[in-house]
Amino acid sequence: MDNDHALSDEEFDELDAFLMSESLSDEAMDISTLDGFFAAIVLNPEFVLPSQWLPWVWDMEEGEETPTFDNAEQAERISGLLLRHYNSVQEATSEGRYAPLMYTLHQEDGSEFYDAEGWSMGFMLGMFLFQDIWLPILDDHPEWLAPMRLLGTAEGWKELEEMHPDHADQRPAIRAAYDRIPEAIEAIFLHFLPQREAATRERVTATLRRAGGKVGRNDLCPCGSGKKFKKCCGAGPTLH
């Protein structure tokens, strides 16, 4: 399967249906939570292997539960869809065009409202799994994480309810928070950019050394990302 192409609407539905199926525990992510989780993981300046993040997709609480696949073909199919979406989030983030994937709630007046809680919970989980790298941002730029913290943690929702006891009054604050998410993602990406470029250079050197300098540009990258070498370790740093 080509891991470079974004998922189609039908493939999103297929992946979401599997994540919500009885093949997984109740602690598995849905598609919106997965998207938020991936957004945090790809921002990490150190490359995170799929083997490090995948267990948490299946089990957000402990990272221990595993799905029950019907057969090897289904396992390969779902793994491919996950990798492709991860790669799409990574590409969109690096190009400054990332938009969070949230469920749309249709209101009685015909307007639309986004369910941002699941996405934000996924982002916060991805951040806390590698919290050491995020501590400087928590200390120096808490405003970047404020929208995700407000919408994705129990403490954030408690603060929201204290500020706006009437649920109808919470809606503008919630909308303002999720509208700030793309800007926050870009700020965090740029903050980590020097570290990411240094890590990429080190990874390219290490990858070529392990492979004896014989990795083809269209071969799968030895780092385990699931992407072609030319679009991963062989691409070099992305400058903005």
PDB file of C-alpha atoms in Angstrom:
ATOM      1  CA  MET A   1       0.000   0.000   0.000  1.00  0.00           C
ATOM      2  CA  ASP A   2       1.246   3.498  -0.871  1.00  0.00           C
ATOM      3  CA  ASN A   3       1.599   5.338   2.429  1.00  0.00           C
ATOM      4  CA  ASP A   4       2.018   8.777   0.838  1.00  0.00           C
ATOM      5  CA  HIS A   5      -1.577   9.592  -0.139  1.00  0.00           C
ATOM      6  CA  ALA A   6      -4.172  11.244   2.090  1.00  0.00           C
ATOM      7  CA  LEU A   7      -7.205   9.161   2.994  1.00  0.00           C
ATOM      8  CA  SER A   8     -10.366   9.577   0.974  1.00  0.00           C
ATOM      9  CA  ASP A   9     -13.693  10.239   2.717  1.00  0.00           C
ATOM     10  CA  GLU A  10     -14.574   6.577   2.266  1.00  0.00           C
ATOM     11  CA  GLU A  11     -11.290   5.495   3.834  1.00  0.00           C
ATOM     12  CA  PHE A  12     -11.819   7.844   6.778  1.00  0.00           C
ATOM     13  CA  ASP A  13     -15.223   6.237   7.305  1.00  0.00           C
ATOM     14  CA  GLU A  14     -13.671   2.776   7.047  1.00  0.00           C
ATOM     15  CA  LEU A  15     -10.993   3.562   9.619  1.00  0.00           C
ATOM     16  CA  ASP A  16     -13.451   5.284  11.956  1.00  0.00           C
ATOM     17  CA  ALA A  17     -15.820   2.325  11.739  1.00  0.00           C
ATOM     18  CA  PHE A  18     -13.034  -0.057  12.715  1.00  0.00           C
ATOM     19  CA  LEU A  19     -11.914   2.141  15.615  1.00  0.00           C
ATOM     20  CA  MET A  20     -15.489   2.181  16.920  1.00  0.00           C
ATOM     21  CA  SER A  21     -16.129  -1.521  16.334  1.00  0.00           C
ATOM     22  CA  GLU A  22     -16.254  -4.368  18.847  1.00  0.00           C
ATOM     23  CA  SER A  23     -12.809  -5.422  17.633  1.00  0.00           C
ATOM     24  CA  LEU A  24     -11.390  -2.829  20.042  1.00  0.00           C
ATOM     25  CA  SER A  25     -11.914  -1.938  23.666  1.00  0.00           C
ATOM     26  CA  ASP A  26     -13.963   1.049  24.800  1.00  0.00           C
ATOM     27  CA  GLU A  27     -10.671   2.869  25.430  1.00  0.00           C
ATOM     28  CA  ALA A  28      -9.715   2.961  21.740  1.00  0.00           C
ATOM     29  CA  MET A  29      -9.521   6.320  19.953  1.00  0.00           C
ATOM     30  CA  ASP A  30     -12.108   7.497  17.480  1.00  0.00           C
ATOM     31  CA  ILE A  31     -10.996   9.200  14.280  1.00  0.00           C
ATOM     32  CA  SER A  32     -11.066  12.739  15.723  1.00  0.00           C
ATOM     33  CA  THR A  33      -9.095  11.758  18.834  1.00  0.00           C
ATOM     34  CA  LEU A  34      -6.620   9.949  16.580  1.00  0.00           C
ATOM     35  CA  ASP A  35      -6.134  13.100  14.519  1.00  0.00           C
ATOM     36  CA  GLY A  36      -5.394  15.182  17.617  1.00  0.00           C
ATOM     37  CA  PHE A  37      -3.030  12.504  18.908  1.00  0.00           C
ATOM     38  CA  PHE A  38      -1.140  12.447  15.607  1.00  0.00           C
ATOM     39  CA  ALA A  39      -0.924  16.258  15.627  1.00  0.00           C
ATOM     40  CA  ALA A  40       0.981  16.143  18.919  1.00  0.00           C
ATOM     41  CA  ILE A  41       3.155  13.203  17.881  1.00  0.00           C
ATOM     42  CA  VAL A  42       4.328  14.770  14.607  1.00  0.00           C
ATOM     43  CA  LEU A  43       5.243  18.001  16.407  1.00  0.00           C
ATOM     44  CA  ASN A  44       7.712  16.106  18.558  1.00  0.00           C
ATOM     45  CA  PRO A  45      11.172  17.068  17.246  1.00  0.00           C
ATOM     46  CA  GLU A  46      12.421  13.528  17.811  1.00  0.00           C
ATOM     47  CA  PHE A  47      10.925  10.973  15.416  1.00  0.00           C
ATOM     48  CA  VAL A  48       8.449   8.719  17.238  1.00  0.00           C
ATOM     49  CA  LEU A  49       8.282   5.172  15.890  1.00  0.00           C
ATOM     50  CA  PRO A  50       4.851   3.669  15.102  1.00  0.00           C
ATOM     51  CA  SER A  51       5.597   0.978  17.668  1.00  0.00           C
ATOM     52  CA  GLN A  52       5.698   3.754  20.301  1.00  0.00           C
ATOM     53  CA  TRP A  53       2.389   5.421  19.450  1.00  0.00           C
ATOM     54  CA  LEU A  54       0.277   2.593  18.050  1.00  0.00           C
ATOM     55  CA  PRO A  55      -0.534   0.872  21.396  1.00  0.00           C
ATOM     56  CA  TRP A  56      -2.147   4.101  22.602  1.00  0.00           C
ATOM     57  CA  VAL A  57      -4.435   4.206  19.571  1.00  0.00           C
ATOM     58  CA  TRP A  58      -5.929   0.912  20.724  1.00  0.00           C
ATOM     59  CA  ASP A  59      -5.930   1.774  24.430  1.00  0.00           C
ATOM     60  CA  MET A  60      -5.815   5.415  25.586  1.00  0.00           C
ATOM     61  CA  GLU A  61      -5.702   4.470  29.254  1.00  0.00           C
ATOM     62  CA  GLU A  62      -2.812   2.011  29.499  1.00  0.00           C
ATOM     63  CA  GLY A  63      -1.522   1.382  25.983  1.00  0.00           C
ATOM     64  CA  GLU A  64      -1.902  -2.361  26.554  1.00  0.00           C
ATOM     65  CA  GLU A  65      -5.077  -3.538  24.785  1.00  0.00           C
ATOM     66  CA  THR A  66      -4.795  -4.829  21.220  1.00  0.00           C
ATOM     67  CA  PRO A  67      -7.466  -5.185  18.527  1.00  0.00           C
ATOM     68  CA  THR A  68      -8.889  -8.425  17.198  1.00  0.00           C
ATOM     69  CA  PHE A  69      -8.435  -8.547  13.442  1.00  0.00           C
ATOM     70  CA  ASP A  70     -10.442 -10.893  11.236  1.00  0.00           C
ATOM     71  CA  ASN A  71      -7.342 -11.847   9.284  1.00  0.00           C
ATOM     72  CA  ALA A  72      -3.876 -10.681   8.248  1.00  0.00           C
ATOM     73  CA  GLU A  73      -5.302  -8.734   5.315  1.00  0.00           C
ATOM     74  CA  GLN A  74      -7.481  -6.642   7.606  1.00  0.00           C
ATOM     75  CA  ALA A  75      -4.564  -5.986   9.951  1.00  0.00           C
ATOM     76  CA  GLU A  76      -2.438  -4.804   7.028  1.00  0.00           C
ATOM     77  CA  ARG A  77      -5.262  -2.668   5.680  1.00  0.00           C
ATOM     78  CA  ILE A  78      -5.922  -0.876   8.972  1.00  0.00           C
ATOM     79  CA  SER A  79      -2.206  -0.396   9.638  1.00  0.00           C
ATOM     80  CA  GLY A  80      -1.825   1.132   6.184  1.00  0.00           C
ATOM     81  CA  LEU A  81      -4.706   3.552   6.747  1.00  0.00           C
ATOM     82  CA  LEU A  82      -3.236   4.641  10.081  1.00  0.00           C
ATOM     83  CA  LEU A  83       0.196   5.257   8.578  1.00  0.00           C
ATOM     84  CA  ARG A  84      -1.223   7.197   5.670  1.00  0.00           C
ATOM     85  CA  HIS A  85      -3.194   9.477   7.948  1.00  0.00           C
ATOM     86  CA  TYR A  86      -0.172   9.959  10.205  1.00  0.00           C
ATOM     87  CA  ASN A  87       1.895  10.917   7.162  1.00  0.00           C
ATOM     88  CA  SER A  88      -0.838  13.301   5.969  1.00  0.00           C
ATOM     89  CA  VAL A  89      -0.926  15.065   9.333  1.00  0.00           C
ATOM     90  CA  GLN A  90       2.864  15.301   9.292  1.00  0.00           C
ATOM     91  CA  GLU A  91       2.904  16.774   5.779  1.00  0.00           C
ATOM     92  CA  ALA A  92       0.094  19.254   6.437  1.00  0.00           C
ATOM     93  CA  THR A  93       1.763  20.411   9.646  1.00  0.00           C
ATOM     94  CA  SER A  94       5.131  20.949   7.959  1.00  0.00           C
ATOM     95  CA  GLU A  95       3.458  22.929   5.153  1.00  0.00           C
ATOM     96  CA  GLY A  96       1.466  25.152   7.522  1.00  0.00           C
ATOM     97  CA  ARG A  97      -1.943  23.941   6.335  1.00  0.00           C
ATOM     98  CA  TYR A  98      -2.999  21.604   9.130  1.00  0.00           C
ATOM     99  CA  ALA A  99      -6.689  21.731  10.122  1.00  0.00           C
ATOM    100  CA  PRO A 100      -7.993  19.605  13.009  1.00  0.00           C
ATOM    101  CA  LEU A 101     -10.410  16.811  12.157  1.00  0.00           C
ATOM    102  CA  MET A 102     -13.475  17.188  14.369  1.00  0.00           C
ATOM    103  CA  TYR A 103     -16.995  15.830  14.327  1.00  0.00           C
ATOM    104  CA  THR A 104     -19.584  18.359  13.151  1.00  0.00           C
ATOM    105  CA  LEU A 105     -22.617  18.963  15.366  1.00  0.00           C
ATOM    106  CA  HIS A 106     -25.567  20.435  13.466  1.00  0.00           C
ATOM    107  CA  GLN A 107     -27.538  22.963  15.505  1.00  0.00           C
ATOM    108  CA  GLU A 108     -31.277  23.618  15.453  1.00  0.00           C
ATOM    109  CA  ASP A 109     -30.740  27.033  13.867  1.00  0.00           C
ATOM    110  CA  GLY A 110     -28.898  25.427  10.936  1.00  0.00           C
ATOM    111  CA  SER A 111     -25.438  26.435  12.105  1.00  0.00           C
ATOM    112  CA  GLU A 112     -22.563  24.027  12.747  1.00  0.00           C
ATOM    113  CA  PHE A 113     -20.564  23.482  15.902  1.00  0.00           C
ATOM    114  CA  TYR A 114     -17.507  21.287  16.302  1.00  0.00           C
ATOM    115  CA  ASP A 115     -17.039  18.624  18.939  1.00  0.00           C
ATOM    116  CA  ALA A 116     -13.491  19.583  19.888  1.00  0.00           C
ATOM    117  CA  GLU A 117     -13.199  17.591  23.116  1.00  0.00           C
ATOM    118  CA  GLY A 118     -12.082  14.294  21.550  1.00  0.00           C
ATOM    119  CA  TRP A 119      -9.498  15.941  19.301  1.00  0.00           C
ATOM    120  CA  SER A 120      -8.090  17.900  22.226  1.00  0.00           C
ATOM    121  CA  MET A 121      -7.949  14.825  24.456  1.00  0.00           C
ATOM    122  CA  GLY A 122      -5.922  13.044  21.780  1.00  0.00           C
ATOM    123  CA  PHE A 123      -3.530  15.970  21.496  1.00  0.00           C
ATOM    124  CA  MET A 124      -3.017  16.160  25.257  1.00  0.00           C
ATOM    125  CA  LEU A 125      -2.322  12.421  25.432  1.00  0.00           C
ATOM    126  CA  GLY A 126       0.288  12.709  22.668  1.00  0.00           C
ATOM    127  CA  MET A 127       1.881  15.573  24.534  1.00  0.00           C
ATOM    128  CA  PHE A 128       1.977  13.906  27.956  1.00  0.00           C
ATOM    129  CA  LEU A 129       3.459  10.677  26.593  1.00  0.00           C
ATOM    130  CA  PHE A 130       6.551  12.717  25.736  1.00  0.00           C
ATOM    131  CA  GLN A 131       6.105  15.465  28.291  1.00  0.00           C
ATOM    132  CA  ASP A 132       9.806  16.113  28.902  1.00  0.00           C
ATOM    133  CA  ILE A 133      10.151  17.738  25.489  1.00  0.00           C
ATOM    134  CA  TRP A 134       6.987  19.801  26.100  1.00  0.00           C
ATOM    135  CA  LEU A 135       7.840  21.156  29.558  1.00  0.00           C
ATOM    136  CA  PRO A 136       9.581  24.294  28.223  1.00  0.00           C
ATOM    137  CA  ILE A 137       6.460  25.170  26.230  1.00  0.00           C
ATOM    138  CA  LEU A 138       4.249  24.599  29.259  1.00  0.00           C
ATOM    139  CA  ASP A 139       6.467  27.003  31.194  1.00  0.00           C
ATOM    140  CA  ASP A 140       7.313  29.607  28.535  1.00  0.00           C
ATOM    141  CA  HIS A 141       4.348  29.558  26.130  1.00  0.00           C
ATOM    142  CA  PRO A 142       1.274  28.228  27.956  1.00  0.00           C
ATOM    143  CA  GLU A 143      -0.907  30.261  25.578  1.00  0.00           C
ATOM    144  CA  TRP A 144      -0.017  27.872  22.732  1.00  0.00           C
ATOM    145  CA  LEU A 145      -1.454  24.926  24.647  1.00  0.00           C
ATOM    146  CA  ALA A 146      -4.353  26.826  26.228  1.00  0.00           C
ATOM    147  CA  PRO A 147      -6.994  25.795  23.624  1.00  0.00           C
ATOM    148  CA  MET A 148      -6.107  22.096  23.889  1.00  0.00           C
ATOM    149  CA  ARG A 149      -5.895  22.222  27.679  1.00  0.00           C
ATOM    150  CA  LEU A 150      -9.259  24.009  27.950  1.00  0.00           C
ATOM    151  CA  LEU A 151     -11.070  21.529  25.711  1.00  0.00           C
ATOM    152  CA  GLY A 152      -9.122  18.338  26.398  1.00  0.00           C
ATOM    153  CA  THR A 153      -8.688  18.100  30.165  1.00  0.00           C
ATOM    154  CA  ALA A 154     -10.993  17.808  33.161  1.00  0.00           C
ATOM    155  CA  GLU A 155      -9.330  20.873  34.687  1.00  0.00           C
ATOM    156  CA  GLY A 156      -9.996  22.871  31.537  1.00  0.00           C
ATOM    157  CA  TRP A 157     -13.677  21.997  31.440  1.00  0.00           C
ATOM    158  CA  LYS A 158     -13.998  22.806  35.130  1.00  0.00           C
ATOM    159  CA  GLU A 159     -12.542  26.250  34.499  1.00  0.00           C
ATOM    160  CA  LEU A 160     -14.882  26.727  31.554  1.00  0.00           C
ATOM    161  CA  GLU A 161     -17.907  25.846  33.669  1.00  0.00           C
ATOM    162  CA  GLU A 162     -16.775  28.174  36.445  1.00  0.00           C
ATOM    163  CA  MET A 163     -16.374  31.038  33.977  1.00  0.00           C
ATOM    164  CA  HIS A 164     -19.644  30.266  32.180  1.00  0.00           C
ATOM    165  CA  PRO A 165     -22.102  28.332  34.403  1.00  0.00           C
ATOM    166  CA  ASP A 166     -24.767  28.568  31.688  1.00  0.00           C
ATOM    167  CA  HIS A 167     -23.939  26.020  28.971  1.00  0.00           C
ATOM    168  CA  ALA A 168     -25.217  28.345  26.269  1.00  0.00           C
ATOM    169  CA  ASP A 169     -22.590  30.891  27.312  1.00  0.00           C
ATOM    170  CA  GLN A 170     -19.825  28.303  26.981  1.00  0.00           C
ATOM    171  CA  ARG A 171     -20.285  27.955  23.255  1.00  0.00           C
ATOM    172  CA  PRO A 172     -18.511  31.179  22.191  1.00  0.00           C
ATOM    173  CA  ALA A 173     -15.542  30.328  24.440  1.00  0.00           C
ATOM    174  CA  ILE A 174     -15.355  26.808  23.001  1.00  0.00           C
ATOM    175  CA  ARG A 175     -15.529  28.122  19.440  1.00  0.00           C
ATOM    176  CA  ALA A 176     -12.840  30.703  20.136  1.00  0.00           C
ATOM    177  CA  ALA A 177     -10.620  27.970  21.573  1.00  0.00           C
ATOM    178  CA  TYR A 178     -10.857  25.569  18.639  1.00  0.00           C
ATOM    179  CA  ASP A 179     -10.474  28.438  16.169  1.00  0.00           C
ATOM    180  CA  ARG A 180      -7.044  29.109  17.733  1.00  0.00           C
ATOM    181  CA  ILE A 181      -5.813  25.528  17.324  1.00  0.00           C
ATOM    182  CA  PRO A 182      -4.275  25.799  13.790  1.00  0.00           C
ATOM    183  CA  GLU A 183      -2.380  28.944  14.829  1.00  0.00           C
ATOM    184  CA  ALA A 184      -1.139  27.179  17.971  1.00  0.00           C
ATOM    185  CA  ILE A 185       0.002  24.157  15.957  1.00  0.00           C
ATOM    186  CA  GLU A 186       2.012  26.379  13.615  1.00  0.00           C
ATOM    187  CA  ALA A 187       3.633  28.244  16.516  1.00  0.00           C
ATOM    188  CA  ILE A 188       4.682  24.982  18.174  1.00  0.00           C
ATOM    189  CA  PHE A 189       5.997  23.614  14.880  1.00  0.00           C
ATOM    190  CA  LEU A 190       8.190  26.676  14.343  1.00  0.00           C
ATOM    191  CA  HIS A 191       9.382  26.539  17.952  1.00  0.00           C
ATOM    192  CA  PHE A 192      10.590  22.957  17.511  1.00  0.00           C
ATOM    193  CA  LEU A 193      11.951  23.517  13.985  1.00  0.00           C
ATOM    194  CA  PRO A 194      15.653  23.939  14.890  1.00  0.00           C
ATOM    195  CA  GLN A 195      15.552  20.785  17.019  1.00  0.00           C
ATOM    196  CA  ARG A 196      13.713  18.913  14.293  1.00  0.00           C
ATOM    197  CA  GLU A 197      16.251  19.904  11.634  1.00  0.00           C
ATOM    198  CA  ALA A 198      19.140  18.787  13.848  1.00  0.00           C
ATOM    199  CA  ALA A 199      17.402  15.496  14.617  1.00  0.00           C
ATOM    200  CA  THR A 200      16.691  14.937  10.910  1.00  0.00           C
ATOM    201  CA  ARG A 201      20.350  15.463   9.990  1.00  0.00           C
ATOM    202  CA  GLU A 202      21.415  12.981  12.663  1.00  0.00           C
ATOM    203  CA  ARG A 203      18.804  10.471  11.500  1.00  0.00           C
ATOM    204  CA  VAL A 204      19.903  10.744   7.859  1.00  0.00           C
ATOM    205  CA  THR A 205      23.509  10.108   8.845  1.00  0.00           C
ATOM    206  CA  ALA A 206      22.630   7.175  11.087  1.00  0.00           C
ATOM    207  CA  THR A 207      20.271   5.668   8.506  1.00  0.00           C
ATOM    208  CA  LEU A 208      22.863   5.800   5.736  1.00  0.00           C
ATOM    209  CA  ARG A 209      25.513   4.371   8.031  1.00  0.00           C
ATOM    210  CA  ARG A 210      23.302   1.409   9.002  1.00  0.00           C
ATOM    211  CA  ALA A 211      22.346   0.753   5.415  1.00  0.00           C
ATOM    212  CA  GLY A 212      25.864   1.202   4.070  1.00  0.00           C
ATOM    213  CA  GLY A 213      24.699   4.151   1.967  1.00  0.00           C
ATOM    214  CA  LYS A 214      22.733   1.856  -0.349  1.00  0.00           C
ATOM    215  CA  VAL A 215      19.134   2.849   0.342  1.00  0.00           C
ATOM    216  CA  GLY A 216      17.254   3.665  -2.867  1.00  0.00           C
ATOM    217  CA  ARG A 217      15.219   6.872  -2.879  1.00  0.00           C
ATOM    218  CA  ASN A 218      12.044   4.923  -3.599  1.00  0.00           C
ATOM    219  CA  ASP A 219      12.759   2.242  -0.982  1.00  0.00           C
ATOM    220  CA  LEU A 220      10.935   2.226   2.353  1.00  0.00           C
ATOM    221  CA  CYS A 221      12.899   4.223   4.884  1.00  0.00           C
ATOM    222  CA  PRO A 222      14.851   1.997   7.299  1.00  0.00           C
ATOM    223  CA  CYS A 223      13.739   4.190  10.228  1.00  0.00           C
ATOM    224  CA  GLY A 224      10.356   2.438  10.247  1.00  0.00           C
ATOM    225  CA  SER A 225       8.112   5.394   9.388  1.00  0.00           C
ATOM    226  CA  GLY A 226       6.421   3.536   6.532  1.00  0.00           C
ATOM    227  CA  LYS A 227       7.306   6.333   4.092  1.00  0.00           C
ATOM    228  CA  LYS A 228       9.655   6.195   1.130  1.00  0.00           C
ATOM    229  CA  PHE A 229      13.257   7.141   1.939  1.00  0.00           C
ATOM    230  CA  LYS A 230      13.096  10.223  -0.307  1.00  0.00           C
ATOM    231  CA  LYS A 231      10.138  11.550   1.702  1.00  0.00           C
ATOM    232  CA  CYS A 232      11.541  10.684   5.114  1.00  0.00           C
ATOM    233  CA  CYS A 233      15.167  10.512   6.239  1.00  0.00           C
ATOM    234  CA  GLY A 234      16.354  11.153   2.683  1.00  0.00           C
ATOM    235  CA  ALA A 235      14.388  14.374   2.361  1.00  0.00           C
ATOM    236  CA  GLY A 236      16.548  16.431   4.666  1.00  0.00           C
ATOM    237  CA  PRO A 237      15.186  19.217   6.890  1.00  0.00           C
ATOM    238  CA  THR A 238      12.197  21.301   5.842  1.00  0.00           C
ATOM    239  CA  LEU A 239      12.881  25.014   5.965  1.00  0.00           C
ATOM    240  CA  HIS A 240      10.229  27.652   6.602  1.00  0.00           C
TER     241      HIS A 240
END
